[in-house]
Coordinates of C-alpha atoms and ligand atoms in Angstrom, one line a residue:
X699 CA -88.9 27.6 24.3
X700 CA -88.0 24.2 25.3
X701 CA -87.5 21.0 22.8
X702 CA -89.7 18.5 21.9
X703 CA -89.4 15.6 23.8
X704 CA -88.7 12.6 21.3
X705 CA -86.6 14.4 18.6
X706 CA -84.8 12.8 15.7
X707 CA -81.7 10.8 16.6
X708 CA -78.9 12.5 18.1
X709 CA -80.4 16.3 17.2
X710 CA -80.4 19.9 18.2
X711 CA -83.3 21.2 16.7
X712 CA -82.1 24.2 16.5
X713 CA -79.1 23.0 14.0
X714 CA -82.0 22.5 11.9
X715 CA -84.1 25.0 10.1
X716 CA -86.5 22.8 9.7
X717 CA -86.9 21.4 12.9
X718 CA -86.7 24.1 14.7
X719 CA -89.3 25.8 12.9
X720 CA -91.6 22.9 13.9
X721 CA -90.4 22.7 17.5
X722 CA -92.7 22.3 20.3
X723 CA -93.3 26.4 21.3
X724 CA -93.4 26.5 25.2
X725 CA -93.3 30.2 26.0
X726 CA -92.5 33.3 24.0
X727 CA -89.3 33.6 22.0
X728 CA -87.1 35.3 24.5
X729 CA -85.2 37.3 21.7
X730 CA -89.0 39.3 21.4
X731 CA -88.4 40.5 24.9
X732 CA -84.7 41.6 24.3
X733 CA -83.6 44.8 23.0
X734 CA -83.4 44.6 18.9
X735 CA -79.7 45.6 18.3
X736 CA -77.9 46.4 14.7
X737 CA -77.2 43.5 11.8
X738 CA -73.5 43.1 13.5
X739 CA -74.9 43.0 16.8
X740 CA -72.5 46.3 18.3
X741 CA -75.3 48.8 19.0
X742 CA -78.7 49.1 20.2
X743 CA -81.3 50.1 17.5
X744 CA -82.9 53.2 18.0
X745 CA -86.8 52.2 19.2
X746 CA -88.3 55.4 18.4
X747 CA -86.4 55.5 15.1
X748 CA -87.8 52.1 14.3
X749 CA -91.2 53.0 15.7
X750 CA -91.7 55.8 13.3
X751 CA -91.4 53.5 10.7
X752 CA -88.7 55.0 8.8
X753 CA -89.1 58.7 10.5
X754 CA -87.2 60.2 12.8
X755 CA -85.8 60.9 16.6
X756 CA -85.9 64.0 18.1
X757 CA -83.0 63.5 20.0
X758 CA -80.1 65.0 18.6
X759 CA -77.3 62.9 21.0
X760 CA -79.5 59.9 20.6
X761 CA -76.6 57.1 21.5
X762 CA -78.4 54.5 19.5
X763 CA -78.0 53.5 16.1
X764 CA -80.8 54.8 13.2
X765 CA -81.3 52.0 10.5
X766 CA -83.3 51.9 8.0
X767 CA -85.8 48.9 7.8
X768 CA -84.2 47.3 4.6
X769 CA -81.1 46.9 6.4
X770 CA -82.0 46.3 10.2
X771 CA -81.8 41.8 10.6
X772 CA -84.8 40.3 9.1
X773 CA -88.1 39.3 11.6
X774 CA -86.3 36.8 14.2
X775 CA -90.1 34.7 14.7
X776 CA -90.5 35.1 10.6
X777 CA -87.2 33.4 10.2
X778 CA -87.5 30.6 12.7
X779 CA -91.0 29.9 12.7
X780 CA -92.6 31.2 9.3
X781 CA -94.7 33.7 11.2
X782 CA -94.1 37.0 12.6
X783 CA -95.3 37.6 16.2
X784 CA -95.8 41.5 15.4
X785 CA -98.3 40.3 13.1
X786 CA -100.1 37.8 15.2
X787 CA -100.8 40.8 17.5
X788 CA -101.9 43.0 15.1
X789 CA -104.9 40.4 14.0
X790 CA -105.6 40.9 17.7
X791 CA -105.3 44.6 17.9
X792 CA -104.6 46.3 14.2
X793 CA -103.9 49.5 16.3
X794 CA -100.9 47.3 17.5
X795 CA -97.5 48.4 15.7
X796 CA -96.2 46.8 12.4
X797 CA -93.4 44.8 12.6
X798 CA -89.9 46.6 12.8
X799 CA -88.0 44.4 10.4
X800 CA -88.0 42.8 7.0
X801 CA -90.1 39.9 5.7
X802 CA -88.0 38.8 2.9
X803 CA -90.1 36.7 0.5
X804 CA -88.0 33.6 -0.5
X805 CA -87.7 32.8 -4.0
X806 CA -90.6 30.3 -5.3
X807 CA -89.6 27.2 -3.8
X808 CA -90.0 23.3 -5.8
X809 CA -93.0 21.9 -3.6
X810 CA -95.8 19.9 -4.6
X811 CA -97.4 18.8 -1.6
X812 CA -97.8 20.1 1.7
X813 CA -99.1 18.1 4.8
X814 CA -100.7 19.7 7.6
X815 CA -100.3 18.0 11.2
X816 CA -99.9 18.6 14.6
X817 CA -96.9 20.2 16.0
X818 CA -96.2 17.1 18.3
X819 CA -96.0 14.8 15.2
X820 CA -94.2 16.7 12.7
X821 CA -90.9 15.9 13.7
X822 CA -92.0 12.3 12.8
X823 CA -93.7 13.1 9.8
X824 CA -90.6 15.1 8.5
X825 CA -88.5 11.4 9.3
X826 CA -90.8 9.3 7.5
X827 CA -91.2 11.7 4.5
X828 CA -87.5 11.5 4.0
X829 CA -87.5 7.5 4.6
X830 CA -90.1 7.6 1.9
X831 CA -88.9 9.6 -0.7
X832 CA -85.5 10.5 -0.1
X833 CA -83.2 12.7 2.0
X834 CA -84.4 15.9 0.2
X835 CA -87.5 14.9 -0.3
X836 CA -89.4 17.7 2.9
X837 CA -87.8 21.1 1.5
X838 CA -89.7 23.5 3.8
X839 CA -92.1 23.4 7.3
X840 CA -94.3 26.3 8.4
X841 CA -96.4 27.1 11.4
X842 CA -100.0 28.2 11.5
X843 CA -99.4 30.9 14.2
X844 CA -97.1 31.1 17.0
X845 CA -99.4 29.2 19.4
X846 CA -97.6 26.3 21.6
X847 CA -99.6 23.3 20.2
X848 CA -100.9 24.5 16.5
X849 CA -101.0 23.0 13.4
X850 CA -97.8 22.9 11.0
X851 CA -97.5 22.7 7.2
X852 CA -94.7 20.3 6.2
X853 CA -93.5 21.1 2.4
X854 CA -92.6 17.6 0.2
X855 CA -91.2 17.7 -3.2
X856 CA -92.4 14.8 -5.1
X857 CA -89.1 14.6 -7.3
X858 CA -88.7 12.9 -10.2
X859 CA -91.9 11.1 -9.6
X860 CA -95.0 13.1 -10.2
X861 CA -97.4 14.3 -7.5
X862 CA -99.8 11.9 -8.1
X863 CA -96.8 9.5 -7.3
X864 CA -95.9 10.9 -4.5
X865 CA -98.9 11.6 -2.3
X866 CA -99.5 7.7 -2.8
X867 CA -96.1 6.5 -1.7
X868 CA -97.1 8.8 1.5
X869 CA -100.4 7.7 1.7
X870 CA -99.5 3.8 1.6
X871 CA -98.2 4.2 4.8
X872 CA -101.2 3.9 6.7
X873 CA -100.1 5.0 10.2
X874 CA -98.6 8.4 8.4
X875 CA -101.7 8.5 6.7
X876 CA -103.7 8.9 10.0
X877 CA -101.9 11.6 10.9
X878 CA -102.2 13.4 8.2
X879 CA -105.1 16.0 9.0
X880 CA -104.8 17.5 5.5
X881 CA -102.6 17.0 2.5
X882 CA -102.6 20.1 0.0
X883 CA -100.8 20.3 -3.8
X884 CA -98.9 23.2 -3.8
X885 CA -98.0 22.7 -7.6
X886 CA -97.4 20.8 -10.4
X887 CA -94.6 18.9 -10.8
X888 CA -93.2 20.2 -14.2
X889 CA -90.1 17.7 -13.9
X890 CA -92.0 15.6 -13.7
X891 CA -94.0 16.6 -17.1
X892 CA -91.1 16.8 -18.6
X893 CA -90.0 12.8 -17.3
X894 CA -92.9 11.9 -19.3
X895 CA -93.7 8.6 -18.4
X896 CA -91.7 7.8 -15.3
X897 CA -94.3 9.3 -12.9
X898 CA -97.5 7.2 -14.1
X899 CA -95.9 4.1 -12.7
X900 CA -99.4 3.9 -10.9
X901 CA -102.3 6.6 -11.5
X902 CA -100.0 9.6 -12.7
X903 CA -101.0 12.8 -13.5
X904 CA -103.0 12.8 -16.6
X905 CA -105.8 14.2 -16.6
X906 CA -105.7 16.0 -13.6
X907 CA -105.7 19.8 -14.4
X908 CA -103.2 21.5 -12.6
X909 CA -102.7 25.4 -12.5
X910 CA -99.9 26.8 -10.0
X911 CA -99.1 29.9 -9.4
X912 CA -97.8 31.8 -6.5
X913 CA -98.6 35.5 -5.4
X914 CA -96.3 37.2 -2.9
X915 CA -97.0 40.1 -0.1
X916 CA -94.3 41.8 2.1
X917 CA -96.5 41.1 5.2
X918 CA -99.8 39.9 5.9
X919 CA -101.9 42.6 4.8
X920 CA -99.9 42.6 1.6
X921 CA -100.8 39.2 0.7
X922 CA -104.3 39.3 1.6
X923 CA -104.2 42.2 -0.8
X924 CA -103.2 40.5 -3.6
X925 CA -105.1 37.6 -3.1
X926 CA -108.0 39.5 -3.3
X927 CA -106.8 41.2 -6.7
X928 CA -105.6 38.3 -8.5
X929 CA -107.1 34.9 -7.2
X930 CA -110.2 35.0 -9.3
X931 CA -108.3 35.3 -12.8
X932 CA -106.1 32.7 -11.1
X933 CA -109.1 30.6 -10.9
X934 CA -110.1 31.2 -14.1
X935 CA -106.9 30.7 -16.2
X936 CA -106.8 27.3 -14.1
X937 CA -110.7 26.5 -15.6
X938 CA -109.8 28.0 -19.0
X939 CA -107.6 25.1 -20.4
X940 CA -111.3 23.0 -20.2
X941 CA -112.3 21.8 -23.4
X942 CA -116.2 21.7 -22.7
X943 CA -117.3 24.8 -22.7
X944 CA -120.5 24.3 -21.0
X945 CA -118.5 23.1 -18.1
X946 CA -119.3 24.3 -14.8
X947 CA -116.6 23.5 -12.0
X948 CA -117.8 23.6 -8.2
X949 CA -114.8 24.0 -6.5
X950 CA -114.0 23.5 -2.5
X951 CA -111.7 25.5 -1.1
X952 CA -108.7 24.7 1.5
X953 CA -106.7 27.0 3.0
X954 CA -103.5 26.8 5.5
X955 CA -103.3 28.8 7.8
X956 CA -107.2 28.8 7.9
X957 CA -107.6 32.7 8.6
X958 CA -107.0 32.5 4.6
X959 CA -110.1 31.2 4.2
X960 CA -112.2 34.2 4.7
X961 CA -109.7 36.0 2.5
X962 CA -109.9 33.6 -0.7
X963 CA -113.8 33.0 -0.3
X964 CA -114.3 36.6 -0.7
X965 CA -112.1 37.2 -3.5
X966 CA -113.8 34.4 -5.4
X967 CA -116.9 36.2 -4.2
X968 CA -116.1 39.7 -5.4
X969 CA -114.9 38.4 -8.8
X970 CA -116.1 40.5 -11.9
X971 CA -118.7 39.0 -14.2
X972 CA -116.9 35.9 -16.5
X973 CA -115.2 36.9 -19.3
X974 CA -114.4 33.3 -20.2
X975 CA -116.7 30.7 -21.2
X976 CA -116.5 28.6 -17.8
X977 CA -118.4 29.3 -15.1
X978 CA -117.2 28.4 -11.5
X979 CA -118.9 28.5 -8.3
X980 CA -117.8 27.4 -4.9
X981 CA -118.6 24.4 -3.4
X982 CA -119.1 23.3 0.4
X983 CA -119.5 19.8 0.0
X984 CA -116.3 17.9 -1.2
X985 CA -118.1 14.8 -3.0
X986 CA -120.3 17.6 -4.8
X987 CA -116.9 19.1 -5.6
X988 CA -115.1 18.9 -9.2
X989 CA -111.8 21.0 -8.2
X990 CA -110.0 21.9 -5.6
X991 CA -108.7 24.9 -5.0
X992 CA -105.7 24.9 -2.1
X993 CA -104.4 27.9 -1.0
X994 CA -100.9 27.9 1.0
X995 CA -99.3 30.8 2.4
X996 CA -95.9 30.4 3.7
X997 CA -93.5 33.0 4.4
X998 CA -95.5 35.8 2.5
X999 CA -95.7 33.7 -0.3
X1000 CA -99.4 32.2 -1.5
X1001 CA -99.3 29.4 -3.7
X1002 CA -102.6 28.5 -5.6
X1003 CA -103.4 25.2 -6.8
X1004 CA -106.2 24.2 -8.8
X1005 CA -106.7 20.4 -9.3
X1006 CA -109.4 18.3 -10.6
X1007 CA -111.1 15.8 -8.7
X1008 CA -112.8 14.2 -11.4
X1009 CA -111.3 10.9 -11.1
X1010 CA -112.7 9.6 -7.9
X1011 CA -110.8 6.1 -8.5
X1012 CA -109.0 4.5 -5.7
X1013 CA -105.7 5.5 -8.1
X1014 CA -107.0 9.0 -8.3
X1015 CA -104.7 12.0 -6.9
X1016 CA -108.0 12.7 -4.6
X1017 CA -107.7 9.3 -3.1
X1018 CA -104.4 9.8 -2.0
X1019 CA -104.3 13.6 -1.5
X1020 CA -107.7 13.9 0.2
X1021 CA -109.5 11.2 1.1
X1022 CA -106.5 8.9 2.4
X1023 CA -106.2 10.5 6.2
X1024 CA -109.6 9.8 6.4
X1025 CA -110.1 6.7 4.9
X1026 CA -106.7 5.5 7.7
X1027 CA -108.5 7.0 10.3
X1028 CA -111.7 4.9 9.9
X1029 CA -109.7 1.5 9.0
X1030 CA -107.8 2.0 12.3
X1031 CA -111.7 2.6 14.1
X1032 CA -113.0 -0.2 12.6
X1033 CA -110.1 -3.0 13.3
X1034 CA -111.8 -3.1 17.0
X1035 CA -108.5 -2.3 19.2
X1036 CA -108.8 -3.1 22.6
X1037 CA -106.7 -0.4 23.4
X1038 CA -104.4 2.3 21.6
X1039 CA -101.5 0.3 22.5
X1040 CA -102.5 -2.2 19.4
X1041 CA -101.1 0.0 16.8
X1042 CA -98.2 0.3 17.7
X1043 CA -97.1 -3.7 17.8
X1044 CA -99.0 -3.3 14.2
X1045 CA -96.6 -0.3 13.4
X1046 CA -94.0 -1.6 14.7
X1047 CA -93.7 -4.7 12.8
X1048 CA -94.6 -2.7 9.5
X1049 CA -92.0 -0.3 9.9
X1050 CA -89.1 -3.3 10.3
X1051 CA -90.7 -5.4 7.7
X1052 CA -91.1 -8.4 10.6
X1053 CA -93.4 -10.8 8.6
X1054 CA -94.9 -12.7 11.4
X1055 CA -95.5 -16.8 10.6
X1056 CA -99.2 -18.0 12.1
X1057 CA -97.2 -20.7 13.2
X1058 CA -94.8 -18.7 15.4
X1059 CA -94.6 -19.2 19.6
X1060 CA -94.9 -15.6 21.0
X1061 CA -94.3 -14.1 24.3
X1062 CA -96.1 -10.7 25.0
X1063 CA -94.8 -9.7 28.4
X1064 CA -96.6 -6.5 30.1
X1065 CA -99.2 -7.9 28.1
X1066 CA -102.5 -6.5 30.0
X1067 CA -105.6 -5.2 28.8
X1068 CA -104.3 -6.8 25.8
X1069 CA -104.0 -5.1 22.8
X1070 CA -100.7 -7.1 21.4
X1071 CA -101.8 -9.8 22.3
X1072 CA -104.8 -9.5 20.4
X1073 CA -103.1 -8.1 17.2
X1074 CA -100.5 -11.3 17.4
X1075 CA -103.6 -13.4 18.0
X1076 CA -105.0 -12.4 14.6
X1077 CA -102.5 -13.3 12.9
X1078 CA -101.3 -16.9 14.6
X1079 CA -102.6 -20.3 13.8
X1080 CA -103.4 -22.4 17.1
X1081 CA -103.7 -25.6 14.7
X1082 CA -100.1 -24.9 13.5
X1083 CA -99.2 -24.5 16.8
X1084 CA -99.4 -20.4 17.0
X1085 CA -99.4 -19.1 20.6
X1086 CA -99.0 -16.0 23.1
X1087 CA -98.0 -16.1 26.5
X1088 CA -99.4 -13.4 27.9
X1089 CA -97.3 -12.0 30.9
X1090 CA -98.6 -9.3 33.2
X1091 CA -99.6 -9.6 36.9
X1092 CA -102.6 -7.3 35.8
X1093 CA -106.4 -8.8 34.3
X1094 CA -106.3 -8.8 30.7
X1095 CA -109.2 -7.0 29.3
X1096 CA -112.2 -8.2 27.4
X1097 CA -111.5 -10.6 24.3
X1098 CA -113.9 -11.7 22.0
X1099 CA -117.0 -13.5 23.9
X1100 CA -115.6 -12.6 27.0
X1101 CA -113.0 -15.5 26.5
X1102 CA -109.2 -16.2 26.2
X1103 CA -108.5 -17.5 22.5
X1104 CA -107.4 -21.2 23.3
X1105 CA -104.0 -20.3 21.8
X1106 CA -103.4 -17.5 24.5
X1107 CA -101.9 -18.4 28.0
X1108 CA -102.2 -15.9 30.5
X1109 CA -98.8 -15.9 32.8
X1110 CA -100.2 -13.9 35.9
X1111 CA -96.9 -12.3 36.9
X1112 CA -94.3 -10.8 36.1
X1113 CA -92.0 -10.8 32.9
X1114 CA -88.7 -12.1 34.6
X1115 CA -90.8 -14.8 36.7
X1116 CA -92.5 -16.7 33.6
X1117 CA -89.2 -17.5 31.8
X1118 CA -89.4 -20.8 32.9
X1119 CA -93.1 -21.9 32.0
X1120 CA -92.5 -20.3 28.6
X1121 CA -89.1 -22.0 28.3
X1122 CA -90.6 -25.3 28.7
X1123 CA -93.0 -24.9 25.9
X1124 CA -90.2 -24.4 23.4
X1125 CA -88.4 -21.8 21.6
X1126 CA -89.9 -18.6 21.4
X1127 CA -90.0 -16.9 17.8
X1128 CA -91.1 -13.6 18.8
X1129 CA -90.8 -11.4 22.3
X1130 CA -92.3 -8.6 22.8
X1131 CA -92.8 -6.1 26.1
X1132 CA -94.2 -2.9 26.1
X1133 CA -93.9 -3.1 30.1
X1134 CA -94.3 0.5 31.6
X1135 CA -90.6 0.2 33.4
X1136 CA -87.4 1.8 32.6
X1137 CA -85.4 0.4 29.9
X1138 CA -82.8 -0.5 32.1
X1139 CA -85.3 -3.2 33.7
X1140 CA -87.1 -3.7 30.1
X1141 CA -83.6 -4.7 29.0
X1142 CA -83.3 -7.1 31.9
X1143 CA -86.8 -8.7 31.2
X1144 CA -85.6 -9.5 28.1
X1145 CA -82.4 -10.7 28.8
X1146 CA -84.1 -12.7 31.2
X1147 CA -85.6 -14.6 28.4
X1148 CA -82.5 -14.9 26.0
X1149 CA -82.6 -18.6 27.1
X1150 CA -85.9 -19.3 25.7
X1151 CA -85.5 -17.5 22.9
X1152 CA -85.0 -19.3 19.1
X1153 CA -82.1 -18.1 16.8
X1154 CA -83.5 -15.5 14.4
X1155 CA -86.0 -14.7 17.2
X1156 CA -87.9 -10.7 16.4
X1157 CA -87.7 -8.6 19.8
X1158 CA -90.3 -5.9 20.2
X1159 CA -89.2 -4.0 22.8
X1160 CA -91.0 -0.4 24.0
X1161 CA -88.7 2.5 25.5
X1162 CA -90.6 4.3 28.6
X1163 CA -89.5 7.7 29.6
X1164 CA -89.9 7.9 33.2
X1165 CA -86.8 10.8 33.8
X1166 CA -86.7 14.3 34.3
X1167 CA -84.9 15.2 30.6
X1168 CA -84.6 14.1 27.2
X1169 CA -80.9 13.7 27.7
X1170 CA -81.3 11.2 30.7
X1171 CA -83.5 9.2 28.7
X1172 CA -81.8 9.1 25.1
X1173 CA -78.6 7.8 27.7
X1174 CA -80.8 5.1 29.3
X1175 CA -82.1 3.9 25.3
X1176 CA -78.5 4.0 23.8
X1177 CA -77.4 2.2 27.2
X1178 CA -80.1 -0.2 27.0
X1179 CA -79.2 -0.8 23.5
X1180 CA -75.7 -1.5 23.9
X1181 CA -76.5 -4.1 26.6
X1182 CA -78.9 -6.2 23.7
X1183 CA -76.1 -5.8 21.4
X1184 CA -74.0 -7.4 23.7
X1185 CA -76.5 -10.1 24.9
X1186 CA -76.5 -11.0 21.2
X1187 CA -79.2 -8.8 19.2
X1188 CA -78.6 -7.5 16.5
X1189 CA -79.1 -4.8 13.8
X1190 CA -81.9 -2.7 16.5
X1191 CA -83.5 -0.2 14.9
X1192 CA -85.3 2.4 17.5
X1193 CA -88.8 3.9 16.0
X1194 CA -90.5 6.6 17.2
X1195 CA -93.6 5.5 15.9
X1196 CA -96.7 7.7 14.8
X1197 CA -98.3 5.2 17.7
X1198 CA -96.0 5.9 20.8
X1199 CA -96.8 8.9 22.7
X1200 CA -94.0 11.7 23.2
X1201 CA -92.2 10.2 25.4
X1202 CA -92.0 6.6 24.2
X1203 CA -90.0 4.9 21.7
X1204 CA -89.9 1.1 19.9
X1205 CA -86.9 -0.8 19.7
X1206 CA -87.1 -3.7 17.2
X1207 CA -84.4 -6.4 17.1
X1208 CA -83.2 -10.1 15.8
X1209 CA -82.0 -12.5 18.2
X1210 CA -78.2 -13.5 16.5
X1211 CA -77.9 -16.3 19.5
X1212 CA -79.7 -19.4 20.8
X1213 CA -81.0 -22.6 19.3
X1214 CA -82.1 -23.5 15.1
X1215 CA -85.5 -23.1 15.4
X1216 CA -86.8 -26.9 15.3
X1217 CA -90.3 -28.0 16.5
X1218 CA -91.4 -31.2 16.9
X1219 CA -95.2 -30.9 18.6
X1220 CA -97.9 -32.7 17.7
X1221 CA -99.4 -30.9 14.8
X1222 CA -96.4 -28.5 14.4
X1223 CA -94.3 -28.7 11.2
X1224 CA -90.9 -29.7 11.6
X1225 CA -89.4 -26.9 9.8
X1226 CA -86.3 -27.4 7.4
X1227 CA -82.9 -27.0 8.1
X1228 CA -80.1 -25.8 5.6
X1229 CA -77.5 -28.8 6.5
X1230 CA -74.8 -27.2 4.5
X1231 CA -74.8 -24.0 6.9
X1232 CA -74.9 -26.3 9.9
X1233 CA -71.1 -26.7 10.4
X1234 CA -70.1 -23.1 11.1
X1235 CA -73.8 -22.4 12.6
X1236 CA -72.8 -24.3 15.5
X1237 CA -69.4 -22.9 15.9
X1238 CA -71.3 -19.8 16.1
X1239 CA -73.5 -20.9 18.5
X1240 CA -70.7 -22.3 21.1
X1241 CA -69.0 -18.9 20.8
X1242 CA -72.2 -16.7 20.8
X1243 CA -73.7 -18.7 23.9
X1244 CA -70.5 -17.8 25.9
X1245 CA -70.8 -14.0 25.2
X1246 CA -74.2 -14.4 26.1
X1247 CA -74.6 -16.0 29.1
X1248 CA -71.7 -13.7 30.5
X1249 CA -73.3 -10.7 29.4
X1250 CA -76.6 -11.7 30.7
X1251 CA -75.0 -12.2 33.9
X1252 CA -72.9 -9.0 33.8
X1253 CA -76.2 -6.9 33.1
X1254 CA -78.4 -8.7 35.0
X1255 CA -80.3 -6.6 37.8
X1256 CA -80.2 -8.7 41.4
X1257 CA -84.3 -9.2 40.9
X1258 CA -83.4 -11.1 37.6
X1259 CA -80.7 -12.6 38.8
X1260 CA -82.9 -14.1 41.2
X1261 CA -85.9 -14.8 38.6
X1262 CA -83.4 -16.8 36.9
X1263 CA -81.8 -18.9 39.5
X1264 CA -85.4 -19.7 40.3
X1265 CA -86.0 -20.7 36.8
X1266 CA -83.4 -23.1 37.1
X1267 CA -84.9 -24.5 40.2
X1268 CA -81.8 -23.4 42.4
X1269 CA -83.1 -21.6 45.8
X1270 CA -82.0 -18.3 45.9
X1271 CA -79.6 -17.3 48.6
X1272 CA -81.6 -16.8 51.7
X1273 CA -80.3 -13.0 52.5
X1274 CA -81.1 -12.4 48.5
X1275 CA -77.7 -11.1 48.1
X1276 CA -77.1 -9.5 45.0
X1277 CA -73.7 -10.5 45.3
X1278 CA -74.4 -14.2 46.0
X1279 CA -76.5 -14.2 43.5
X1280 CA -74.3 -13.3 40.9
X1281 CA -71.9 -16.1 42.7
X1282 CA -74.5 -19.0 42.1
X1283 CA -75.9 -17.6 38.7
X1284 CA -72.7 -17.6 37.2
X1285 CA -71.7 -21.1 38.4
X1286 CA -75.2 -22.0 36.7
X1287 CA -74.4 -20.1 33.7
X1288 CA -70.9 -21.4 33.3
X1289 CA -72.2 -25.4 33.9
X1290 CA -74.3 -24.5 31.2
X1291 CA -72.0 -23.5 28.8
X1292 CA -69.7 -26.3 29.9
X1293 CA -72.7 -28.8 29.4
X1294 CA -73.4 -27.0 25.7
X1295 CA -69.7 -27.2 24.5
X1296 CA -69.3 -30.6 25.7
X1297 CA -72.5 -31.8 24.0
X1298 CA -71.1 -29.7 20.8
X1299 CA -67.4 -31.7 21.3
X1300 CA -69.1 -35.0 21.4
Ligands
LIG29 C1 -98.8 -0.1 28.8 S1 -99.4 -1.3 29.4 C2 -99.1 -2.8 28.1 C3 -100.1 -2.6 27.4 C4 -100.5 -3.4 26.2 N1 -99.3 -3.5 25.3 C5 -101.5 -3.8 25.6 O1 -101.4 -3.5 24.1 O2 -102.7 -4.0 26.0 C6 -97.9 -1.8 30.6 C7 -98.4 -2.9 31.4 O3 -97.0 -3.5 32.0 C8 -97.5 -4.2 32.9 N2 -95.7 -4.4 34.0 C9 -95.6 -3.5 34.3 N3 -94.1 -4.2 35.2 C10 -93.9 -5.6 34.7 C11 -93.5 -6.9 34.3 N4 -92.1 -7.0 35.3 N5 -93.6 -8.0 34.0 C12 -95.1 -7.9 33.5 N6 -95.6 -7.2 33.1 C13 -95.2 -5.5 33.7 C14 -98.2 -3.3 33.6 O4 -98.8 -4.3 34.6 C15 -99.1 -3.0 32.7 O5 -100.7 -4.0 32.5
LIG30 ZN1 -82.7 57.9 18.4
LIG31 ZN1 -92.3 40.3 11.5

């Protein structure tokens, strides 16, 4: 088993049972192949004894341990993945042996929502749920099966909020919602019931009929048998709360893992003639349904929840739990994105809370085909000076009407060569870079743009992984982040966005150095300056300027040094040697620093 490519910051998935359950399975777990041992690891288990299901081993001189099943270690794959490899084998071949190891059923857990997502997204889903609902919000995880890329379930507790509120908070993040294949209710939140009003901030659980129960089985067959036996009466009990006796429910059945669906439908169809006054039937179309029945089986326990779909307004539980994912995916399609990258800039700015102002001067390095430029452009107002420099040696794709918007300038060159053109146009408010280069090169490009940035400018930067291993990529990102901090970018945050691929992360930071914003061009409103803070800002500014210049110099790869020198109108050294270029660059930079500080002194 190998680790997924982009894990949470600094973690080892095997240290966190939740993440190790969700980690991608790339090869059969080795432990399955090795000979099973006693719980203390001191002796091999006698396979003959194990195989005979607590039966016998005829060898009088058997060197291996004869341990009854209840005293053996628990099933390894069930422990880690919530799925038993031997049960999976039996599903394909009923003659395959039963598992030799105990499958203990954990006590009922306090979770209320289960999110079904692709395994490759699961670590991002876990960390986003923790961000939105609190560090303890994710209480478990399970896989549907042991396939490499199967779906997994992330189990979330609503805490004091109530199920509807928790679901709404998750659904309000469109980028998260778009990745949720299905959200199940796995139980009513009794804690919220007791707290009364707290859960009803917006669209609480009132009017929503819940009946939650869980049934258990020592193995998959036993669990299926219990479901067949008890499910219909659980549904009856849930619907028994309806006051209107002529009420007939139409139930939409949803199951995880999906194989459970046949068991559940069979159990519902085989129910005895109803004793109570309510009728119900299953229903295939969600729009025709009055209720949902969610059956979610995790580690030997099936959570059975019936909930009402009656309230179909925008604030209903249905809107958040059942429809939000679909709606988010539809909005993505309707956004008319030029390419998938479009969603990265949207998500990065949303996650970091960057509010784009319509007057901003933006630079988009690595702009082609143009998704980021397209997204930015829609938020800017050309009449107020909002513009985008789209820098890329490659052609931009088709914009509306086949023409670039009037406030987009395509600089058909590498980022490092565009600095001077951009600088001449005025200070930059937002620098974004999605160029497909290493973190080191990307940082070099950003360093080159530092002289063009206004104080407080925002940076959005993609870190792509071109390495052979996660550790090396992580080292590169850390070193790039250190460099950015050294040249004046503060509070850098690195996100593994839902819109990133697995080998890509996005950094967002603010530039603390640079000049204060001030616009004087025609039609561009000059911005107000807080004069009381000016003196201390000026002092900061000289210090930062010096630090920034030296840091730029220290970190700049040769090619950027050359671009920097050219940008200032000096000829690069004829042989292009890095040492000579650095010497010349240092001279230029120190002249700039001296010029700026004497300006301050006067
Ligand atoms: C992943 S694409 C960017 C997609 C873009 N963000 C969008 O939304 O359409 C990467 C681009 O980076 C460009 N690129 C690579 N190195 C570059 C450099 N040094 N300067 C500018 N662009 C560069 C490539 O030409 C390519 O078009
Ligand atoms: Zn034996
Ligand atoms: Zn097992």
